[in-house]
Structure formats: structure tokens, C-alpha cells
Coordinates of C-alpha atoms in Angstrom, one line a residue:
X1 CA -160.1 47.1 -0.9
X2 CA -162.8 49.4 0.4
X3 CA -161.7 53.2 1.3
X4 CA -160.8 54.2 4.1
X5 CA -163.8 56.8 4.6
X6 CA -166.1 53.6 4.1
X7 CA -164.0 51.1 6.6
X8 CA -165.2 50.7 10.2
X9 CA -162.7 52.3 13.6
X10 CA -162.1 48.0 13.9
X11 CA -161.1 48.0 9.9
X12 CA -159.6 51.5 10.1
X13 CA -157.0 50.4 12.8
X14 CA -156.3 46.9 11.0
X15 CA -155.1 48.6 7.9
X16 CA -152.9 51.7 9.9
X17 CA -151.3 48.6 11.9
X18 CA -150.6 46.8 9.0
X19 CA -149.1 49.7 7.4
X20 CA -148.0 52.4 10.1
X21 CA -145.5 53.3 7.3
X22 CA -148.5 55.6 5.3
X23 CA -149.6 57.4 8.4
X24 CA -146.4 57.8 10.5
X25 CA -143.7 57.9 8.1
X26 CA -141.4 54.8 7.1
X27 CA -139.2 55.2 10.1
X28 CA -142.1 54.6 12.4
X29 CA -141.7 54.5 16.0
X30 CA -143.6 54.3 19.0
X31 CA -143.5 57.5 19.8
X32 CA -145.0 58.6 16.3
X33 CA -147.9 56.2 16.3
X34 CA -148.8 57.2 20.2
X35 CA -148.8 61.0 18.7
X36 CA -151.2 59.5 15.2
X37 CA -153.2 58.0 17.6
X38 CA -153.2 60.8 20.1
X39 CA -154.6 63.2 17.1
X40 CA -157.0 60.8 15.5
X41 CA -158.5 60.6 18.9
X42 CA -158.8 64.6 19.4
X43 CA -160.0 65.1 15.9
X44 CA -162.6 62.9 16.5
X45 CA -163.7 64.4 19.7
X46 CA -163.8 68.1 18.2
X47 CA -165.7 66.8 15.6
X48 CA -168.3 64.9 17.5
X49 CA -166.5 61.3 17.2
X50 CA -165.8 59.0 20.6
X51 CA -161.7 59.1 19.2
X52 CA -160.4 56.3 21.4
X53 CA -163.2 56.6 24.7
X54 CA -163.0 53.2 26.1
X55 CA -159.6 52.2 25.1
X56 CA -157.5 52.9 28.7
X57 CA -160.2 50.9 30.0
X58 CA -159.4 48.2 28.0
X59 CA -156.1 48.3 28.5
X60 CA -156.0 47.9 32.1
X61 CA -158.1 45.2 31.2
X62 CA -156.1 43.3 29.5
X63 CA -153.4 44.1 31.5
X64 CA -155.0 43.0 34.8
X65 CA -154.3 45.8 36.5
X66 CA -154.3 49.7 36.6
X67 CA -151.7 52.3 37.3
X68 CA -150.8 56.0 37.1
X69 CA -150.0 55.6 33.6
X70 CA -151.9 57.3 30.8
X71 CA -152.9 54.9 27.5
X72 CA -149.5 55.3 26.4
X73 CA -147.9 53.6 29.5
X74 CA -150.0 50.8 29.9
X75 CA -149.6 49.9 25.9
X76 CA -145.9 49.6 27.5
X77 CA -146.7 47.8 30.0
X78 CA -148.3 45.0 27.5
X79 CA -145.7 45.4 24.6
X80 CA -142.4 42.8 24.6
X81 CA -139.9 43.5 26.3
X82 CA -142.1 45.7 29.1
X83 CA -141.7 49.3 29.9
X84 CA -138.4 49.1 30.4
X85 CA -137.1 48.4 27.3
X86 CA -138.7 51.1 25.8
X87 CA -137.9 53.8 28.2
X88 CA -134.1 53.4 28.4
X89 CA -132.4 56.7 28.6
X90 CA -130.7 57.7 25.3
X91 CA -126.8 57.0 25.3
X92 CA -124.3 59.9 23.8
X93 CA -121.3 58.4 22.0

């Protein structure tokens, strides 16, 4: 396996989907992985990086369609089960 520092953004993202575990914790959520993603892509900014330019685009492209929704949103959009399903309000027992 080559290391990370040597793996391309394409390669980079494979391996940190494959294991979200090693970057987010073993309880990974949504949430956690929008905030990994969200600091990769400000790191690489202040640094001189692109971080994640281009990727809303691409979402609404593969979505078909824009709205008001930052990246995070429209990932929803495109997941299973839709927005919905991952926005339900938390239930108190």
C-alpha cells in the first residue's frame, strides 16, 4: 500500500471511505465525516490546496438539480433514504 502523503485526492478519499473508522473515530457518523471533510477542505485552502473546490458543483450535478443547501445538504439529498431520514428530530425517552 502506498502512503498516504504519496496517494492522489481520488486515492486519498478511496482509502478514508473505506475506512472512516481511522479518521473519524469507530462510531462514525455523518455528522463526523461532514466535519473531516469540512477541515481537510480548510486546511488545504490555508495552505494553498483547492480542499474540496468543485465538489458542490458536482453534486448538484449528479443530483440534477440545485438548492439552498450547502455540500452537506445535497450529499443528503443523494444518500438512501433522502434528507429526511437523516434529519429526524432526536426523540427523549
Amino acid at each position: 500500500m502506498r502512503q498516504i502523503i504519496e496517494m492522489s485526492e481520488r486515492e486519498y478519499f478511496a482509502y478514508v471511505g473505506k475506512r472512516p473508522g481511522i479518521f473519524v473515530g469507530t462510531a462514525s457518523s455523518f455528522h463526523q465525516l461532514t466535519a473531516f471533510l469540512t477541515g481537510y477542505d480548510q486546511h488545504a485552502i490555508r495552505h494553498g490546496g483547492q480542499g474540496l473546490t468543485g465538489w458542490h458543483e458536482w453534486l448538484v450535478t449528479r443530483r440534477g438539480r440545485n438548492c439552498a443547501h450547502a455540500w452537506p445538504g445535497q450529499v443528503l439529498h443523494i444518500a438512501p433514504g433522502g434528507l429526511e431520514q437523516h434529519h429526524r428530530p432526536a426523540t427523549r425517552g
